[in-house]
Amino acid sequence: MATIVVGVTGGVAAFKAPIVVRECQRAGHDVYVAATRASLDFVGRSTWEGITSRPVAVDIAGEGRAEHVELARVADLIVIVPATANSLARLAGGFADDMVSLTVLASDAPVVVAPAMHSNMWLAPATQANVQTLRERGFHVIEPASGALGSGDSGVGRLPEPVDIARAALEVLDAHEQASSALAGRTVVITAGGTREPIDPVRFLGNQSSGRQGLAIASAAARAGASVRVIAANVESALLATLPTAVQVTRVGSALQMREATIAQVADADALVMTAAVADFRPEAASESKIKKDPSNEEAPTIRLVRNPDILAEIGHSEQRPPLVVGFAAETGTEEEILAYGADKAARKGADFICLNRVGESVGFGDVPNDIRLLDARGAIAGRYVGSKDEVAAGLVGHMASFLDNLKR
């Protein structure tokens, strides 16, 4: 039995929300109701209390309790029905001035949203932008139905049938529960960020990797029940703070430091995912003082580079390698060119899979979407994940879980 919080906002379709509550109860789940004050004009407190046999949560600070925190803590799923245009905007904007938005903001449970409004409001660019924002954050937004509207008009914007909303919500709950245990008992090591190779005390050779994709994979693996270790190379503290508290973080700077930390941590791991952009070369020797220009001439200093160790290949070909090794390769070029690069790397590295990450102005490094081709050890395409960092991470973690499960059989 799961705990479901149904959030009700102030639209005329609120009169259908009790049916959603009943359907969730019939499926064997415990249901709480959080309601905005405006919604009580359509369905009153006594109705909710009669259906759920408990008080409806409306007041933000009722009786001295942080009720929204309690609801957020117990929720395994949040269903917002109906979601008005106003509530969509407030959720997308991170507002927290009613019990529904507060509960969503305080919870890490999956959220299902069932919009209902006039066609013009649903199709308005602002509403569509808010829906896109919510979907990018992982909200499950059910498309509204077409038909008779409360205004007397007809068109898209009608609340779907309550039974259909409940069915869709319970499917999300089932999928979330399965994903929450997909990597239970597994240990996953993930490298993230970009190494920096010192030239002198103030300069270094580096790259543009932010570490966001690696951290998204770490969060997804932790949600799937894995014990997660992150080896972070020059990742911003604010980004690391978004990781689940149980994730173990080791900070490193250079490629040599990453090699040492990675080899030490994969010894008892089930999987290694190397998303970090590790420098291929480093200065042969870093200057102990800042290198200065010589004002007497126009010559530039010569910096001799030496190769860094290939951490992925070293571990991929080691007898102590984890059962699953996944590498990342950031490439530019045409579709044919990057697939050829990826196939060559897959053959050389000894990894089970290579995530071929196409990078450019609008994809790849930083706070932009990713376009990942998953190549197996032979260079054949085993999957493709396109979308936000979180969407790519969810797809990859699911593939990892299936691969490890198949090894057990």
GROMACS .gro file of N, CA and C in nm, residues 17-119:
model
  309
   17ALA      N    1  -1.275   1.536  -0.879
   17ALA     CA    2  -1.160   1.488  -0.803
   17ALA      C    3  -1.195   1.379  -0.701
   18PRO      N    4  -1.312   1.382  -0.636
   18PRO     CA    5  -1.345   1.273  -0.543
   18PRO      C    6  -1.344   1.135  -0.608
   19ILE      N    7  -1.376   1.129  -0.737
   19ILE     CA    8  -1.374   0.999  -0.805
   19ILE      C    9  -1.230   0.948  -0.816
   20VAL      N   10  -1.135   1.040  -0.840
   20VAL     CA   11  -0.994   1.000  -0.846
   20VAL      C   12  -0.951   0.946  -0.710
   21VAL      N   13  -0.993   1.013  -0.604
   21VAL     CA   14  -0.960   0.966  -0.468
   21VAL      C   15  -1.015   0.826  -0.446
   22ARG      N   16  -1.141   0.805  -0.482
   22ARG     CA   17  -1.204   0.675  -0.464
   22ARG      C   18  -1.132   0.565  -0.542
   23GLU      N   19  -1.093   0.595  -0.665
   23GLU     CA   20  -1.024   0.495  -0.747
   23GLU      C   21  -0.889   0.457  -0.686
   24CYS      N   22  -0.821   0.554  -0.630
   24CYS     CA   23  -0.692   0.524  -0.565
   24CYS      C   24  -0.714   0.441  -0.438
   25GLN      N   25  -0.820   0.471  -0.366
   25GLN     CA   26  -0.853   0.392  -0.248
   25GLN      C   27  -0.891   0.249  -0.286
   26ARG      N   28  -0.967   0.233  -0.393
   26ARG     CA   29  -1.007   0.099  -0.436
   26ARG      C   30  -0.886   0.015  -0.477
   27ALA      N   31  -0.779   0.083  -0.521
   27ALA     CA   32  -0.656   0.012  -0.558
   27ALA      C   33  -0.574  -0.027  -0.436
   28GLY      N   34  -0.625   0.008  -0.317
   28GLY     CA   35  -0.559  -0.033  -0.193
   28GLY      C   36  -0.465   0.067  -0.134
   29HIS      N   37  -0.471   0.193  -0.177
   29HIS     CA   38  -0.376   0.293  -0.131
   29HIS      C   39  -0.440   0.388  -0.029
   30ASP      N   40  -0.356   0.445   0.055
   30ASP     CA   41  -0.397   0.542   0.155
   30ASP      C   42  -0.394   0.680   0.091
   31VAL      N   43  -0.501   0.758   0.102
   31VAL     CA   44  -0.511   0.884   0.031
   31VAL      C   45  -0.532   1.000   0.128
   32TYR      N   46  -0.452   1.104   0.110
   32TYR     CA   47  -0.469   1.231   0.180
   32TYR      C   48  -0.511   1.335   0.075
   33VAL      N   49  -0.581   1.440   0.118
   33VAL     CA   50  -0.621   1.547   0.027
   33VAL      C   51  -0.564   1.679   0.077
   34ALA      N   52  -0.496   1.750  -0.014
   34ALA     CA   53  -0.453   1.887   0.010
   34ALA      C   54  -0.531   1.976  -0.085
   35ALA      N   55  -0.586   2.084  -0.036
   35ALA     CA   56  -0.674   2.166  -0.120
   35ALA      C   57  -0.639   2.313  -0.105
   36THR      N   58  -0.654   2.388  -0.214
   36THR     CA   59  -0.642   2.532  -0.205
   36THR      C   60  -0.774   2.587  -0.152
   37ARG      N   61  -0.769   2.707  -0.097
   37ARG     CA   62  -0.892   2.767  -0.044
   37ARG      C   63  -0.995   2.786  -0.154
   38ALA      N   64  -0.949   2.823  -0.274
   38ALA     CA   65  -1.043   2.846  -0.385
   38ALA      C   66  -1.116   2.717  -0.422
   39SER      N   67  -1.049   2.604  -0.407
   39SER     CA   68  -1.114   2.477  -0.446
   39SER      C   69  -1.230   2.442  -0.355
   40LEU      N   70  -1.229   2.494  -0.231
   40LEU     CA   71  -1.336   2.461  -0.137
   40LEU      C   72  -1.470   2.522  -0.180
   41ASP      N   73  -1.468   2.618  -0.274
   41ASP     CA   74  -1.593   2.673  -0.327
   41ASP      C   75  -1.662   2.571  -0.417
   42PHE      N   76  -1.588   2.471  -0.462
   42PHE     CA   77  -1.644   2.369  -0.552
   42PHE      C   78  -1.669   2.236  -0.479
   43VAL      N   79  -1.574   2.196  -0.394
   43VAL     CA   80  -1.590   2.075  -0.313
   43VAL      C   81  -1.548   2.111  -0.171
   44GLY      N   82  -1.639   2.099  -0.075
   44GLY     CA   83  -1.615   2.146   0.060
   44GLY      C   84  -1.537   2.049   0.147
   45ARG      N   85  -1.497   2.098   0.263
   45ARG     CA   86  -1.420   2.018   0.358
   45ARG      C   87  -1.492   1.890   0.398
   46SER      N   88  -1.622   1.902   0.421
   46SER     CA   89  -1.695   1.785   0.471
   46SER      C   90  -1.693   1.670   0.371
   47THR      N   91  -1.694   1.702   0.241
   47THR     CA   92  -1.687   1.597   0.140
   47THR      C   93  -1.555   1.522   0.149
   48TRP      N   94  -1.445   1.598   0.155
   48TRP     CA   95  -1.313   1.534   0.161
   48TRP      C   96  -1.295   1.454   0.290
   49GLU      N   97  -1.343   1.510   0.399
   49GLU     CA   98  -1.326   1.440   0.527
   49GLU      C   99  -1.413   1.315   0.532
   50GLY      N  100  -1.528   1.320   0.464
   50GLY     CA  101  -1.612   1.201   0.459
   50GLY      C  102  -1.551   1.091   0.375
   51ILE      N  103  -1.488   1.128   0.265
   51ILE     CA  104  -1.429   1.029   0.175
   51ILE      C  105  -1.303   0.967   0.234
   52THR      N  106  -1.216   1.051   0.294
   52THR     CA  107  -1.085   1.003   0.340
   52THR      C  108  -1.081   0.969   0.489
   53SER      N  109  -1.184   1.008   0.564
   53SER     CA  110  -1.187   0.985   0.709
   53SER      C  111  -1.072   1.055   0.781
   54ARG      N  112  -1.028   1.167   0.725
   54ARG     CA  113  -0.924   1.249   0.789
   54ARG      C  114  -0.941   1.393   0.745
   55PRO      N  115  -0.889   1.490   0.822
   55PRO     CA  116  -0.904   1.631   0.785
   55PRO      C  117  -0.838   1.661   0.651
   56VAL      N  118  -0.896   1.752   0.574
   56VAL     CA  119  -0.834   1.798   0.451
   56VAL      C  120  -0.731   1.905   0.486
   57ALA      N  121  -0.616   1.901   0.422
   57ALA     CA  122  -0.508   1.997   0.450
   57ALA      C  123  -0.529   2.121   0.364
   58VAL      N  124  -0.557   2.231   0.430
   58VAL     CA  125  -0.580   2.358   0.360
   58VAL      C  126  -0.491   2.467   0.414
   59ASP      N  127  -0.485   2.478   0.547
   59ASP     CA  128  -0.412   2.588   0.610
   59ASP      C  129  -0.263   2.556   0.618
   60ILE      N  130  -0.181   2.652   0.576
   60ILE     CA  131  -0.037   2.631   0.570
   60ILE      C  132   0.021   2.606   0.709
   61ALA      N  133  -0.028   2.676   0.808
   61ALA     CA  134   0.025   2.659   0.944
   61ALA      C  135  -0.088   2.623   1.039
   62GLY      N  136  -0.158   2.517   1.007
   62GLY     CA  137  -0.271   2.477   1.090
   62GLY      C  138  -0.227   2.418   1.222
   63GLU      N  139  -0.280   2.471   1.330
   63GLU     CA  140  -0.257   2.420   1.465
   63GLU      C  141  -0.108   2.407   1.499
   64GLY      N  142  -0.029   2.500   1.443
   64GLY     CA  143   0.114   2.502   1.478
   64GLY      C  144   0.197   2.394   1.412
   65ARG      N  145   0.140   2.317   1.318
   65ARG     CA  146   0.214   2.209   1.253
   65ARG      C  147   0.258   2.251   1.113
   66ALA      N  148   0.372   2.204   1.070
   66ALA     CA  149   0.415   2.222   0.931
   66ALA      C  150   0.352   2.108   0.850
   67GLU      N  151   0.222   2.120   0.823
   67GLU     CA  152   0.147   2.008   0.767
   67GLU      C  153   0.196   1.971   0.628
   68HIS      N  154   0.240   2.073   0.551
   68HIS     CA  155   0.288   2.043   0.416
   68HIS      C  156   0.412   1.956   0.420
   69VAL      N  157   0.496   1.976   0.523
   69VAL     CA  158   0.617   1.893   0.535
   69VAL      C  159   0.578   1.749   0.567
   70GLU      N  160   0.478   1.733   0.654
   70GLU     CA  161   0.433   1.598   0.687
   70GLU      C  162   0.374   1.528   0.565
   71LEU      N  163   0.292   1.599   0.488
   71LEU     CA  164   0.236   1.539   0.367
   71LEU      C  165   0.346   1.504   0.268
   72ALA      N  166   0.441   1.596   0.251
   72ALA     CA  167   0.552   1.571   0.158
   72ALA      C  168   0.634   1.451   0.201
   73ARG      N  169   0.649   1.433   0.330
   73ARG     CA  170   0.731   1.323   0.383
   73ARG      C  171   0.665   1.188   0.358
   74VAL      N  172   0.533   1.180   0.374
   74VAL     CA  173   0.466   1.050   0.363
   74VAL      C  174   0.426   1.017   0.219
   75ALA      N  175   0.426   1.117   0.130
   75ALA     CA  176   0.374   1.095  -0.006
   75ALA      C  177   0.464   1.004  -0.088
   76ASP      N  178   0.404   0.901  -0.146
   76ASP     CA  179   0.471   0.819  -0.247
   76ASP      C  180   0.435   0.867  -0.387
   77LEU      N  181   0.326   0.942  -0.397
   77LEU     CA  182   0.280   0.997  -0.524
   77LEU      C  183   0.192   1.117  -0.494
   78ILE      N  184   0.204   1.222  -0.576
   78ILE     CA  185   0.116   1.339  -0.566
   78ILE      C  186   0.041   1.351  -0.698
   79VAL      N  187  -0.091   1.365  -0.688
   79VAL     CA  188  -0.176   1.382  -0.806
   79VAL      C  189  -0.250   1.515  -0.793
   80ILE      N  190  -0.232   1.604  -0.889
   80ILE     CA  191  -0.299   1.734  -0.884
   80ILE      C  192  -0.412   1.732  -0.985
   81VAL      N  193  -0.536   1.743  -0.933
   81VAL     CA  194  -0.654   1.733  -1.017
   81VAL      C  195  -0.767   1.817  -0.959
   82PRO      N  196  -0.822   1.912  -1.029
   82PRO     CA  197  -0.771   1.959  -1.157
   82PRO      C  198  -0.655   2.056  -1.137
   83ALA      N  199  -0.571   2.071  -1.238
   83ALA     CA  200  -0.465   2.171  -1.234
   83ALA      C  201  -0.508   2.287  -1.323
   84THR      N  202  -0.536   2.400  -1.264
   84THR     CA  203  -0.578   2.518  -1.340
   84THR      C  204  -0.457   2.583  -1.405
   85ALA      N  205  -0.482   2.676  -1.495
   85ALA     CA  206  -0.373   2.751  -1.557
   85ALA      C  207  -0.291   2.824  -1.451
   86ASN      N  208  -0.361   2.878  -1.352
   86ASN     CA  209  -0.292   2.948  -1.244
   86ASN      C  210  -0.202   2.854  -1.165
   87SER      N  211  -0.252   2.734  -1.134
   87SER     CA  212  -0.172   2.640  -1.056
   87SER      C  213  -0.051   2.590  -1.135
   88LEU      N  214  -0.067   2.571  -1.267
   88LEU     CA  215   0.047   2.532  -1.350
   88LEU      C  216   0.155   2.640  -1.346
   89ALA      N  217   0.112   2.766  -1.356
   89ALA     CA  218   0.208   2.876  -1.352
   89ALA      C  219   0.280   2.882  -1.218
   90ARG      N  220   0.207   2.858  -1.110
   90ARG     CA  221   0.267   2.867  -0.978
   90ARG      C  222   0.363   2.751  -0.954
   91LEU      N  223   0.327   2.633  -1.001
   91LEU     CA  224   0.416   2.519  -0.986
   91LEU      C  225   0.543   2.540  -1.068
   92ALA      N  226   0.528   2.590  -1.190
   92ALA     CA  227   0.646   2.613  -1.275
   92ALA      C  228   0.735   2.722  -1.217
   93GLY      N  229   0.673   2.820  -1.151
   93GLY     CA  230   0.750   2.931  -1.093
   93GLY      C  231   0.805   2.902  -0.955
   94GLY      N  232   0.770   2.786  -0.897
   94GLY     CA  233   0.821   2.753  -0.764
   94GLY      C  234   0.751   2.825  -0.651
   95PHE      N  235   0.629   2.874  -0.675
   95PHE     CA  236   0.555   2.941  -0.569
   95PHE      C  237   0.518   2.841  -0.459
   96ALA      N  238   0.498   2.893  -0.338
   96ALA     CA  239   0.468   2.806  -0.225
   96ALA      C  240   0.379   2.878  -0.126
   97ASP      N  241   0.263   2.926  -0.175
   97ASP     CA  242   0.175   3.004  -0.088
   97ASP      C  243   0.039   2.939  -0.069
   98ASP      N  244   0.027   2.811  -0.104
   98ASP     CA  245  -0.092   2.736  -0.070
   98ASP      C  246  -0.050   2.593  -0.039
   99MET      N  247  -0.141   2.514   0.017
   99MET     CA  248  -0.103   2.381   0.064
   99MET      C  249  -0.061   2.289  -0.050
  100VAL      N  250  -0.121   2.305  -0.168
  100VAL     CA  251  -0.087   2.217  -0.279
  100VAL      C  252   0.054   2.247  -0.329
  101SER      N  253   0.085   2.372  -0.361
  101SER     CA  254   0.217   2.406  -0.414
  101SER      C  255   0.326   2.383  -0.309
  102LEU      N  256   0.294   2.410  -0.183
  102LEU     CA  257   0.391   2.385  -0.075
  102LEU      C  258   0.427   2.236  -0.066
  103THR      N  259   0.327   2.151  -0.073
  103THR     CA  260   0.350   2.008  -0.061
  103THR      C  261   0.435   1.957  -0.177
  104VAL      N  262   0.404   2.004  -0.299
  104VAL     CA  263   0.482   1.963  -0.416
  104VAL      C  264   0.627   2.008  -0.401
  105LEU      N  265   0.646   2.132  -0.358
  105LEU     CA  266   0.782   2.186  -0.347
  105LEU      C  267   0.864   2.113  -0.242
  106ALA      N  268   0.798   2.064  -0.137
  106ALA     CA  269   0.870   2.000  -0.027
  106ALA      C  270   0.891   1.850  -0.048
  107SER      N  271   0.833   1.795  -0.153
  107SER     CA  272   0.835   1.650  -0.172
  107SER      C  273   0.926   1.610  -0.287
  108ASP      N  274   0.983   1.488  -0.277
  108ASP     CA  275   1.057   1.432  -0.390
  108ASP      C  276   0.980   1.317  -0.455
  109ALA      N  277   0.852   1.306  -0.422
  109ALA     CA  278   0.767   1.203  -0.482
  109ALA      C  279   0.734   1.240  -0.626
  110PRO      N  280   0.705   1.142  -0.713
  110PRO     CA  281   0.660   1.174  -0.848
  110PRO      C  282   0.528   1.251  -0.845
  111VAL      N  283   0.511   1.341  -0.940
  111VAL     CA  284   0.392   1.426  -0.945
  111VAL      C  285   0.320   1.406  -1.078
  112VAL      N  286   0.190   1.378  -1.069
  112VAL     CA  287   0.104   1.366  -1.187
  112VAL      C  288   0.010   1.486  -1.188
  113VAL      N  289   0.002   1.553  -1.301
  113VAL     CA  290  -0.078   1.675  -1.312
  113VAL      C  291  -0.185   1.654  -1.419
  114ALA      N  292  -0.309   1.683  -1.384
  114ALA     CA  293  -0.422   1.671  -1.479
  114ALA      C  294  -0.482   1.809  -1.501
  115PRO      N  295  -0.439   1.879  -1.606
  115PRO     CA  296  -0.489   2.015  -1.631
  115PRO      C  297  -0.634   2.016  -1.676
  116ALA      N  298  -0.703   2.125  -1.644
  116ALA     CA  299  -0.840   2.149  -1.692
  116ALA      C  300  -0.861   2.300  -1.697
  117MET      N  301  -0.897   2.350  -1.815
  117MET     CA  302  -0.917   2.495  -1.833
  117MET      C  303  -0.979   2.520  -1.970
  118HIS      N  304  -1.011   2.645  -1.998
  118HIS     CA  305  -1.064   2.681  -2.129
  118HIS      C  306  -0.957   2.658  -2.237
  119SER      N  307  -1.002   2.628  -2.358
  119SER     CA  308  -0.908   2.599  -2.468
  119SER      C  309  -0.808   2.711  -2.489
   0.00000   0.00000   0.00000
